Short mmCIF file of C-alpha atoms in Angstrom, two decimals:
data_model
loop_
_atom_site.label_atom_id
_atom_site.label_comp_id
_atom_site.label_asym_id
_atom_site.label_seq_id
_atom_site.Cartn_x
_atom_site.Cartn_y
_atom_site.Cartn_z
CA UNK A 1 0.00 0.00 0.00
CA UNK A 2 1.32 3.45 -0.72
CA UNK A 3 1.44 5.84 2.23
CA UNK A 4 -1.71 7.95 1.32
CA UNK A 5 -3.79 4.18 0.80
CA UNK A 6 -2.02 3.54 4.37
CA UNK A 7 -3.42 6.31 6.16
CA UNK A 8 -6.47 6.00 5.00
CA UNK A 9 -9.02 5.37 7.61
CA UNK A 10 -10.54 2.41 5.78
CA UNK A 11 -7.50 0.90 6.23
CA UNK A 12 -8.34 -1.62 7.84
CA UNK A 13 -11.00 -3.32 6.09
CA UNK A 14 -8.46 -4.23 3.54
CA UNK A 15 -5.63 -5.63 5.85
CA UNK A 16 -7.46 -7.69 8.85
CA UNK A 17 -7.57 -10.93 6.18
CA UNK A 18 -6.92 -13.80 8.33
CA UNK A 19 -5.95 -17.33 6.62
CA UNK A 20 -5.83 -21.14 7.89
CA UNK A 21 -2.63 -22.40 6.39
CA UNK A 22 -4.27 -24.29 3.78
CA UNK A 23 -6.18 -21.32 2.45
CA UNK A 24 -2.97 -18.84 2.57
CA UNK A 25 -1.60 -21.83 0.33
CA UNK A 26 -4.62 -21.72 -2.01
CA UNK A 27 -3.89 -17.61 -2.50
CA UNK A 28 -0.45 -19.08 -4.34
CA UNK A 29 -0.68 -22.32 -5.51
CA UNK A 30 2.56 -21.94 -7.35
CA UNK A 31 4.40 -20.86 -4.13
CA UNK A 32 5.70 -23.82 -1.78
CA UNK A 33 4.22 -21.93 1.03
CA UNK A 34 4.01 -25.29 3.25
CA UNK A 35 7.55 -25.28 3.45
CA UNK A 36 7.63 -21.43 3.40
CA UNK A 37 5.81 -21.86 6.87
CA UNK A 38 8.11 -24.68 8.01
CA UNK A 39 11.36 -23.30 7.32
CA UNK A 40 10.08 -20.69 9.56
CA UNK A 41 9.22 -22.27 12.79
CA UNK A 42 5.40 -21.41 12.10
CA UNK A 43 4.17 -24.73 11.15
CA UNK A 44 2.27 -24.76 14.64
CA UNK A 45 0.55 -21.44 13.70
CA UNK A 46 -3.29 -21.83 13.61
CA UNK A 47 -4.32 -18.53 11.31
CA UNK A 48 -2.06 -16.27 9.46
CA UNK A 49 -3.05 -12.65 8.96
CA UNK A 50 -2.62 -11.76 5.26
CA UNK A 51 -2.14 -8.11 5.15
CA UNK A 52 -2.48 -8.27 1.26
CA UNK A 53 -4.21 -10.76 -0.51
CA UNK A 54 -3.70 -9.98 -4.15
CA UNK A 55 0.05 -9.54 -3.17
CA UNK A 56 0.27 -12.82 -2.17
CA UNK A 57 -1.48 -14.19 -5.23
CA UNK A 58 0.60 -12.14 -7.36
CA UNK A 59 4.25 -13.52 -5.59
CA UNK A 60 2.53 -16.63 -6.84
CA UNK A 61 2.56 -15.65 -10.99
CA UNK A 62 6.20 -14.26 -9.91
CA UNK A 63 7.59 -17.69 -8.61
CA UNK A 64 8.50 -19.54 -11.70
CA UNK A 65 11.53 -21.08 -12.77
CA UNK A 66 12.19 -18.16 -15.39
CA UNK A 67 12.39 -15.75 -12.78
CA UNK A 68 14.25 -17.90 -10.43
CA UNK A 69 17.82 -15.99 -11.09
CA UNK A 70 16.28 -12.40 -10.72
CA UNK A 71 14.99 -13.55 -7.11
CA UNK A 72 17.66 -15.02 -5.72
CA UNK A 73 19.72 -11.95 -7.15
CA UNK A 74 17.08 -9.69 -5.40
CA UNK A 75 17.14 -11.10 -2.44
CA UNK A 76 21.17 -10.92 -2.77
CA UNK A 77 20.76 -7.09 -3.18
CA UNK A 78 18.35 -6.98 -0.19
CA UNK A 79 20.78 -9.20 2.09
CA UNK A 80 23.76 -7.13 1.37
CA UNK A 81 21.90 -3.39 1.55
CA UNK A 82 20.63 -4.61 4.73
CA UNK A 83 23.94 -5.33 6.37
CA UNK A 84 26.11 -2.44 5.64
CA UNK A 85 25.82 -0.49 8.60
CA UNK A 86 27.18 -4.06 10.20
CA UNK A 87 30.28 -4.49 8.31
CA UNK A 88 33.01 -2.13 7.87
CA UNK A 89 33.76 1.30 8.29
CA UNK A 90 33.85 1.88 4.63
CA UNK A 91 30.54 -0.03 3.95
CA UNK A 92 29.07 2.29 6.66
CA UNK A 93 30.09 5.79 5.11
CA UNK A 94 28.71 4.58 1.60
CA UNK A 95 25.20 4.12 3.13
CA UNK A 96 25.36 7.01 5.52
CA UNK A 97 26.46 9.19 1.91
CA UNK A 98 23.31 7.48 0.35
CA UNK A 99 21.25 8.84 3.13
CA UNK A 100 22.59 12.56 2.75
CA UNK A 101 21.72 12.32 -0.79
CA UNK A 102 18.53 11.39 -0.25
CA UNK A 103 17.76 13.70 1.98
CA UNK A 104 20.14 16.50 1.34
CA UNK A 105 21.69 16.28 4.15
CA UNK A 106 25.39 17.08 5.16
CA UNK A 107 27.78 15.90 7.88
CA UNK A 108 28.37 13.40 10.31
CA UNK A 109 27.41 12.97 14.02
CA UNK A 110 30.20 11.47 16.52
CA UNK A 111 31.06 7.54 16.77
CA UNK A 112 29.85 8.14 20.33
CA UNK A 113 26.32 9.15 19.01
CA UNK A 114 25.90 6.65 16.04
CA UNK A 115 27.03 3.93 18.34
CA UNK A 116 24.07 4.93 21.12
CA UNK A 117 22.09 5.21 18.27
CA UNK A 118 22.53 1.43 17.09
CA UNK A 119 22.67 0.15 20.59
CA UNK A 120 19.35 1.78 21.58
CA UNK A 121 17.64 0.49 18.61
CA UNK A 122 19.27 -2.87 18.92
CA UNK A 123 18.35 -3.29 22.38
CA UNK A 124 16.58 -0.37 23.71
CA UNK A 125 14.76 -2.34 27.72
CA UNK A 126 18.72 -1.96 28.37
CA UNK A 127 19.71 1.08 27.75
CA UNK A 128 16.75 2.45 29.28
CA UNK A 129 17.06 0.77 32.64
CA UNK A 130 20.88 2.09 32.20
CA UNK A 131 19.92 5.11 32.28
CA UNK A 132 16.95 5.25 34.73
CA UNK A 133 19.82 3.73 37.21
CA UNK A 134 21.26 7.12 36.82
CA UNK A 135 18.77 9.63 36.55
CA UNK A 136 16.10 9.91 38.53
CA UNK A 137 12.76 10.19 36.95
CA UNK A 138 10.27 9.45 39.77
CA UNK A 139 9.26 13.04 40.67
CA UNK A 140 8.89 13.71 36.57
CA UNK A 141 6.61 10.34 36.63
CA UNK A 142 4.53 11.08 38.97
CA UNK A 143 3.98 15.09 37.72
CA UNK A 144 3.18 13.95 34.04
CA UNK A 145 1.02 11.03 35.45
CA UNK A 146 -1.29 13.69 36.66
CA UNK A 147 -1.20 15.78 34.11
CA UNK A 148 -2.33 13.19 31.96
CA UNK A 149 -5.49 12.27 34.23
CA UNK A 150 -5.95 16.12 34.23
CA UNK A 151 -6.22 16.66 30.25
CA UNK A 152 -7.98 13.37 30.09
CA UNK A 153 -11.09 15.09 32.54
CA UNK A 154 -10.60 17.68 30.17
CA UNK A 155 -11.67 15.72 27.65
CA UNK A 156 -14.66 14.14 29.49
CA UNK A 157 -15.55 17.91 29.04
CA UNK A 158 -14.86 18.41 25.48
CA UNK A 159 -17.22 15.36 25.01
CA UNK A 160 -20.06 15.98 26.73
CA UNK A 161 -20.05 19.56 24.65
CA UNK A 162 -20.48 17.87 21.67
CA UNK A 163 -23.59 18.37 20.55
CA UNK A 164 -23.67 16.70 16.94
CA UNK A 165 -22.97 13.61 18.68
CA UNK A 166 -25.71 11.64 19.95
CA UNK A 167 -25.86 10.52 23.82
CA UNK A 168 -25.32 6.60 22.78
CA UNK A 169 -21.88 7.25 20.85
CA UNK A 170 -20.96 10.02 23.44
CA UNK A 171 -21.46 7.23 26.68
CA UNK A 172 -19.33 4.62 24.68
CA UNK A 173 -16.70 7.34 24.51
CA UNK A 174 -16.86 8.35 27.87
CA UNK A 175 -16.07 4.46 28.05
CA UNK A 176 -13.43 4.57 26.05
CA UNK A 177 -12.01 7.39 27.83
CA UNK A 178 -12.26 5.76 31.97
CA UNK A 179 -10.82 2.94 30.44
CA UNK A 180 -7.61 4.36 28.29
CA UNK A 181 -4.50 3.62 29.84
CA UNK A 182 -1.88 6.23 30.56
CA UNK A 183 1.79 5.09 30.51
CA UNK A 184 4.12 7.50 31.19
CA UNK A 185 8.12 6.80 31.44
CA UNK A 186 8.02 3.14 30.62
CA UNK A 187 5.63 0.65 30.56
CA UNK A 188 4.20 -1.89 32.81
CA UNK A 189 6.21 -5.01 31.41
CA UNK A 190 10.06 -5.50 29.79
CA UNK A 191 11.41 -8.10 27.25
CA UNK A 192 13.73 -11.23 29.22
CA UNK A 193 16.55 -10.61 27.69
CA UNK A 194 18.33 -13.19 30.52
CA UNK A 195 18.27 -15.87 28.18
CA UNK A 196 20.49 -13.36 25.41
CA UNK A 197 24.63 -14.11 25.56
CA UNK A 198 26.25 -11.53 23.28
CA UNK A 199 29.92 -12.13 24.80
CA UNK A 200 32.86 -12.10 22.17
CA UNK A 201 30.50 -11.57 19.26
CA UNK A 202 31.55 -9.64 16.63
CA UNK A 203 29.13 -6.35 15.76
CA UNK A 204 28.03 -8.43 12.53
CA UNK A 205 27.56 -11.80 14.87
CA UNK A 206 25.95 -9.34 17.41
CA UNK A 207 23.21 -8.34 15.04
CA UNK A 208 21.94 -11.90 14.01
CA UNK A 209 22.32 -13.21 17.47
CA UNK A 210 19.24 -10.19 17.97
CA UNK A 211 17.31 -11.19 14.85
CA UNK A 212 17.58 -14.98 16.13
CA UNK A 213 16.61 -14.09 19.41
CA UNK A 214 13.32 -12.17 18.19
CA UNK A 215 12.61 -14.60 15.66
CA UNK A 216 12.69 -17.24 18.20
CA UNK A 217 10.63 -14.77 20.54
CA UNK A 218 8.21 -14.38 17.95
CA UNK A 219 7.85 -18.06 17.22
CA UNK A 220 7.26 -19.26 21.26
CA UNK A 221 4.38 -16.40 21.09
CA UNK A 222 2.47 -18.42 18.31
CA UNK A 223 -1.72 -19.11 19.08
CA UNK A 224 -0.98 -17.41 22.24
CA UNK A 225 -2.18 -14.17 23.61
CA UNK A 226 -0.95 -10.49 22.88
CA UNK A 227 1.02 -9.02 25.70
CA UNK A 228 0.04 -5.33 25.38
CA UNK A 229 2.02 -4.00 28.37
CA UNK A 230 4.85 -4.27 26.26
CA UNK A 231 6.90 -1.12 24.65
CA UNK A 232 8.09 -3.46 21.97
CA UNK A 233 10.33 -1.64 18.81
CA UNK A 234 10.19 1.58 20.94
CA UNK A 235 12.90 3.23 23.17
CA UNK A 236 12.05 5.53 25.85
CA UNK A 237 14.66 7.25 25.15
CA UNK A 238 13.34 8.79 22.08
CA UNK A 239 11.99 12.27 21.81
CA UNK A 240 8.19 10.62 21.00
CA UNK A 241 4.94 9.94 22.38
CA UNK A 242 2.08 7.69 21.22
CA UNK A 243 -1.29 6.40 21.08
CA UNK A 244 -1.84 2.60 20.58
CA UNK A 245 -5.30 2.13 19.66
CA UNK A 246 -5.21 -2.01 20.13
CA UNK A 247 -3.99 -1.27 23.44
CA UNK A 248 -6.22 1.86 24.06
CA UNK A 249 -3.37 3.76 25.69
CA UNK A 250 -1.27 6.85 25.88
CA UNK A 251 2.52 6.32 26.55
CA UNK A 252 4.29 9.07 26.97
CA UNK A 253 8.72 8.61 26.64
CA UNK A 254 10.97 9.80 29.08
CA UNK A 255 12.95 11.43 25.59
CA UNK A 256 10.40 14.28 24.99
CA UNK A 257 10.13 15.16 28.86
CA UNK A 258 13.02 17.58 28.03
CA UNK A 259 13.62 20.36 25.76
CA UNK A 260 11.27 23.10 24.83
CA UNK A 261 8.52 19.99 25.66
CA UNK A 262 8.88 19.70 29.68
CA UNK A 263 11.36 21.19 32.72
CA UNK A 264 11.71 22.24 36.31
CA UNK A 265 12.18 25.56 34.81
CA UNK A 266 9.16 25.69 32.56
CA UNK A 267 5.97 27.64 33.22
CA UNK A 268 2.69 26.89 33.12
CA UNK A 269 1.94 28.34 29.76
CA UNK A 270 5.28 26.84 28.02
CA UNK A 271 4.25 22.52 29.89
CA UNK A 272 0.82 23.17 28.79
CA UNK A 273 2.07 24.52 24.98
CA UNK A 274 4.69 21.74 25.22
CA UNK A 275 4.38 18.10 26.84
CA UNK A 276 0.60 19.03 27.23
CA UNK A 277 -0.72 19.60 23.73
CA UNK A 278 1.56 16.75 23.00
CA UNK A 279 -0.82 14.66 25.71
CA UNK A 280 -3.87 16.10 24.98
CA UNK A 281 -2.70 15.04 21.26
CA UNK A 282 -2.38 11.55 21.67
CA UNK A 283 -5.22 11.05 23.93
CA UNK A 284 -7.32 12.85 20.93
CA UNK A 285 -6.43 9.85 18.46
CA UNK A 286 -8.64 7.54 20.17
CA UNK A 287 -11.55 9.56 18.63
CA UNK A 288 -9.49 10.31 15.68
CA UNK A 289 -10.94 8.54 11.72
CA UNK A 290 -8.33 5.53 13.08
CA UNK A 291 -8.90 5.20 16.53
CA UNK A 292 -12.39 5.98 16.35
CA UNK A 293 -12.91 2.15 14.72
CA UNK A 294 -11.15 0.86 18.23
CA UNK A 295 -13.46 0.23 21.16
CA UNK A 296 -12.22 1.02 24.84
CA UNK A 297 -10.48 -3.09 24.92
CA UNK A 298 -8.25 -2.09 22.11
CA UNK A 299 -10.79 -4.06 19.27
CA UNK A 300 -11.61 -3.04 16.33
CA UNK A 301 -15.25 -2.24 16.42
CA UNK A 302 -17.54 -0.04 15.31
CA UNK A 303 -19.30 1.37 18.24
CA UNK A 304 -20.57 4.44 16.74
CA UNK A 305 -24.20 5.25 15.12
CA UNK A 306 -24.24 5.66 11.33
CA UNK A 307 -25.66 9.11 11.53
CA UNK A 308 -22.75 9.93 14.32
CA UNK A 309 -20.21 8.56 12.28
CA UNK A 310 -21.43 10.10 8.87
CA UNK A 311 -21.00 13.62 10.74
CA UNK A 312 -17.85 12.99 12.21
CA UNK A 313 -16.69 12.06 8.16
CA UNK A 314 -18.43 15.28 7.15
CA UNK A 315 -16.32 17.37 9.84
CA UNK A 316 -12.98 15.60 8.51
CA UNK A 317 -13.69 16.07 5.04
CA UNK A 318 -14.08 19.38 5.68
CA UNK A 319 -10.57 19.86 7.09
CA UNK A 320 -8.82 17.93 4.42
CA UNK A 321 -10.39 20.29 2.08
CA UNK A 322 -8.89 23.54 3.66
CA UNK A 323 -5.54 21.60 3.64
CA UNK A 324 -5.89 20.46 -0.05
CA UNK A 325 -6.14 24.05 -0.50
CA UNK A 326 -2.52 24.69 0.63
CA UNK A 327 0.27 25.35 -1.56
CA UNK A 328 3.52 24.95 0.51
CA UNK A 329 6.05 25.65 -2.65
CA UNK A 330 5.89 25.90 -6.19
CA UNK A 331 3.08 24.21 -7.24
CA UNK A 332 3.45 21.02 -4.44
CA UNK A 333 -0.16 21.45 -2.05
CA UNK A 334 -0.20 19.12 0.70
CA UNK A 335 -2.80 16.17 0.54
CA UNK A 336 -5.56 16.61 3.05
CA UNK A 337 -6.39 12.82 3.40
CA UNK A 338 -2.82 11.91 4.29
CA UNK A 339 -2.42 14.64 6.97
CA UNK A 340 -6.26 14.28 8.29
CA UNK A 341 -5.55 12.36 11.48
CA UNK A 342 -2.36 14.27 12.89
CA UNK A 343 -4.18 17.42 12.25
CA UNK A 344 -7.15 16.30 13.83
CA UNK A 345 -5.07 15.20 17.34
CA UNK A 346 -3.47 18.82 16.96
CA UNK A 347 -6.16 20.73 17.15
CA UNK A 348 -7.93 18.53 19.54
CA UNK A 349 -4.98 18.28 22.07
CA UNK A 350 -4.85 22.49 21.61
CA UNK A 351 -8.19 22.73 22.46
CA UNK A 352 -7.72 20.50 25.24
CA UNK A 353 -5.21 22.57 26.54
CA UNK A 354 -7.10 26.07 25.96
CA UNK A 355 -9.68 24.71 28.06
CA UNK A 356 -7.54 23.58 30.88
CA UNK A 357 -6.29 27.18 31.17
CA UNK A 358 -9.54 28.40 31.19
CA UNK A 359 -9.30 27.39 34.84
CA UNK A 360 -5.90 29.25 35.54
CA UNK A 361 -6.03 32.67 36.69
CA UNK A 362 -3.70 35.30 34.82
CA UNK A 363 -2.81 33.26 32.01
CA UNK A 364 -0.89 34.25 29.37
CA UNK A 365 -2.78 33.42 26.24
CA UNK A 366 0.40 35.19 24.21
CA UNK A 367 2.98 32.99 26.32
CA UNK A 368 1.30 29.67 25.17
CA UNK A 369 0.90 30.37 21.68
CA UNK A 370 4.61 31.85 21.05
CA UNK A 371 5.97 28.78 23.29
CA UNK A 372 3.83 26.13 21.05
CA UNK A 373 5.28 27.85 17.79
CA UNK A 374 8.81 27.74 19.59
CA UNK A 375 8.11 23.80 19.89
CA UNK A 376 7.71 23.22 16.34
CA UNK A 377 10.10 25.53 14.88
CA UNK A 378 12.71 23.82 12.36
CA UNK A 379 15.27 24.21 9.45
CA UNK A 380 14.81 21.44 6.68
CA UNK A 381 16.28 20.82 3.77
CA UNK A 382 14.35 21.14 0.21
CA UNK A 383 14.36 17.01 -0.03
CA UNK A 384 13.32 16.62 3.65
CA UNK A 385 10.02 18.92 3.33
CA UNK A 386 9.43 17.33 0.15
CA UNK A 387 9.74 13.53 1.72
CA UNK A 388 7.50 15.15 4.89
CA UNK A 389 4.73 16.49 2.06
CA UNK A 390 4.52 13.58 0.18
CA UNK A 391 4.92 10.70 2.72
CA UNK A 392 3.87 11.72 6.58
CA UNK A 393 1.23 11.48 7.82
CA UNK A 394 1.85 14.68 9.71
CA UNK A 395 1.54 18.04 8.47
CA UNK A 396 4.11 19.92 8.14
CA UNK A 397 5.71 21.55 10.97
CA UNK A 398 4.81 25.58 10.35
CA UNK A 399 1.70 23.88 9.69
CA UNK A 400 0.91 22.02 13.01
CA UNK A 401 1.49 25.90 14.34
CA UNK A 402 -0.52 28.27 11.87
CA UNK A 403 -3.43 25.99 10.83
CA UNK A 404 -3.81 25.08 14.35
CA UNK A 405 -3.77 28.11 16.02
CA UNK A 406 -6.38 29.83 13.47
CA UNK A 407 -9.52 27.31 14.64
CA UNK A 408 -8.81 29.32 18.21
CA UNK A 409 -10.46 32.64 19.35
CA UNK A 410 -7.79 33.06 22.29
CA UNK A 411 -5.61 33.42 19.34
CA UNK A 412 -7.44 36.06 17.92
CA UNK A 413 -7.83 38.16 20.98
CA UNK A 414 -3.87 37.19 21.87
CA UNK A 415 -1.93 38.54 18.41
CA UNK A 416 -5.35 41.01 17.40
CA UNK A 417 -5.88 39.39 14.28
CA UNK A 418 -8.46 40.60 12.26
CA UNK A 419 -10.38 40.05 9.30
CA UNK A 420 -7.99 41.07 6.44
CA UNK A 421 -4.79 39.59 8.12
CA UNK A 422 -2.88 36.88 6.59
CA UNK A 423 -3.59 34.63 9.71
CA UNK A 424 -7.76 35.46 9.78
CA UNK A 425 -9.84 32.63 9.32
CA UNK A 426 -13.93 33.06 9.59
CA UNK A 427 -15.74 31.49 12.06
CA UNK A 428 -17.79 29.49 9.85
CA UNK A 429 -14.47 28.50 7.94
CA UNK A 430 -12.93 26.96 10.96
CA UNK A 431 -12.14 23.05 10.73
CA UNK A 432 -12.18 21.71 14.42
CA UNK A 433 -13.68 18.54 14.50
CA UNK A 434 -13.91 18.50 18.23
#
């Protein structure tokens, strides 16, 4: 799927396909998928889930004995491409220059960094309780911990304000939202890694010892049950913060508790601008065109009315048509339907946020607005914004700040914008869906 057919909210539909064995066979008869399955220690597996169907049937036209050369050569290429940051150093530079190219980057970071950088992605439960050995994080725990609960009552608000939304799809939400799960720092369960001996391994050796190991993993996990207390393929330690909609939880990573996002030194306008739109963000995707198809266990379900969920379409179309109608450069405009649900959390975690200070006394409307544009503030390169328009899901960055901050009438009264100024957007214009 391309990444526009990916972010689609009907998603879904096309990729929850499961298969018995037999039938996943059927989809390519020409394919030895019996011993595909074998070979992989997943001849005990009860029901594959084929993500796409018609690829599968196609690998099955593909497999003949014609094309056997140009396989194994692909899967050569594949092999080698995939190893070079494992090799030497000169195999390393040559993909790190392929990078910059793509990108149009420039420069290097430090050994020091790149090798962090492998080592956190290689084995990130380590490195994490490495580091929490250090640093203390309790007191930072337990202060985003409430501010979570506190933008989640928020949104208890927010709901019951709705009033296109009819009281049965408003009461499952409230649902939804006593039972969502707040994580914040790391989560409630880590990886064994006891059973994982690394000594006098080579880097190379090192790296296939870890793809054995989560293969193996993988394979002893087979019929059984998901484990969703699990941060699995995420560090901590990254500057990030996410919804998981199978999980129905927020988890918030000790990385972006720093910065312009959180600190002892912060005030109240720059946390809530910062690490609380950021909450108030994720905690919005549950209601979001994705989340909104998860109920408050973490299955997908439709637990909306058609006429609620027909108006909740009708709000988001209406904000991917403003953002169809931006030109960022030249004549690239960014593609409403692949930015819909990241612009939807940002205004909804905003407004989150606005209302939460609506209970502070003295506060500075200004402050929060110029500390929320100091959060997304960048420098990119030409081949970066174009990868960002074309690919992420996210709008861009000066977007997140400008399109956001017009749906808002303490933005108006803030900056005195008025109608006629390049930031004005009419009332009736405005694209908040919540």
């Amino acid at each position: 799927y391309t990444s526009l057919e990916s972010s689609d909210p009907a998603i879904y539909d096309k990729i929850l396909n499961y298969y018995e064995p037999g039938e996943m066979a059927a989809l390519a008869p020409n394919f030895p998928m019996d011993e595909f399955i074998k070979g992989n220690g997943y001849d005990n597996a009860k029901v594959f889930l084929v993500t796409e169907p018609d690829a599968l049937a196609k690998l099955s036209d593909l497999y003949t004995s014609d094309n056997l050369e140009n396989i194994k050569g692909y899967f050569m290429v594949q092999a080698v491409l995939g190893c070079t940051t494992d090799l030497d150093r000169e195999a390393f530079d040559a993909r790190l220059e392929a990078q910059r190219s793509i990108y149009g980057a420039s420069g290097t970071l430090s050994d020091e960094k790149y090798a962090f950088a492998y080592v956190n992605a290689a084995l990130p439960e380590a490195m994490e309780k490495a580091y929490m050995a250090k640093y203390d994080v309790t007191e930072t725990k337990k202060e985003v911990t409430q501010l979570c609960k506190d933008v989640a009552d928020v949104y208890r608000e927010m709901l019951e304000n709705e009033d296109w939304l009819s009281d049965e799809t408003r009461e499952y939400a409230m649902e939804k939202l006593d039972s969502l799960e707040i994580n914040v720092v790391e989560p409630k369960e880590y990886v064994d890694y006891s059973d994982l001996d690394l000594n006098g391994l080579t880097y190379f050796e090192i790296q296939k010892a870890l793809a054995d190991f989560s293969w193996e993993l993988d394979k002893q996990r087979t019929n059984g049950t998901v484990n969703k207390n699990l941060w699995e393929g995420m560090s901590t330690l990254e500057t990030n913060a996410y919804y998981d909609p199978t999980a129905n939880s927020i988890n918030i990573l000790l990385g972006i508790l720093d910065g312009v996002f959180y600190g002892d030194d912060k005030s109240k306008e720059e946390i809530y601008a910062g690490i609380g739109a950021v909450i108030g963000h994720e905690i919005s995707h549950a209601f979001d065109t994705n989340g909104a198809q998860f109920d408050k266990d973490g299955n997908y379900s439709n637990w909306w009315t058609d006429e609620d969920y027909s108006a909740f379409q009708e709000r988001a179309q209406k904000l991917i048509n403003y953002y169809d109608g931006i030109t960022v450069f030249g004549n690239e405009k960014v593609t409403g339907s692949l930015v819909q649900t990241e612009a939807i959390a940002d205004m909804a975690g905003l407004k989150a946020m606005l209302t939460l200070a609506s209970k502070e006394e003295s506060f500075d409307y200004k402050k929060f607005f110029e500390s929320y544009t100091n959060v997304w503030k960048n420098i990119s390169t030409y081949e970066a914004i174009y990868s960002q328009l074309t690919q992420d899901v996210h709008p861009l960055d000066y977007l997140r700040v400008n399109v956001t901050s017009q749906q808002f009438d303490e933005f108006y009264e803030a900056f005195d914008v008025k109608e006629g100024d390049g930031m004005y957007l009419a009332p009736e214009e405005r694209i908040l869906i919540w």
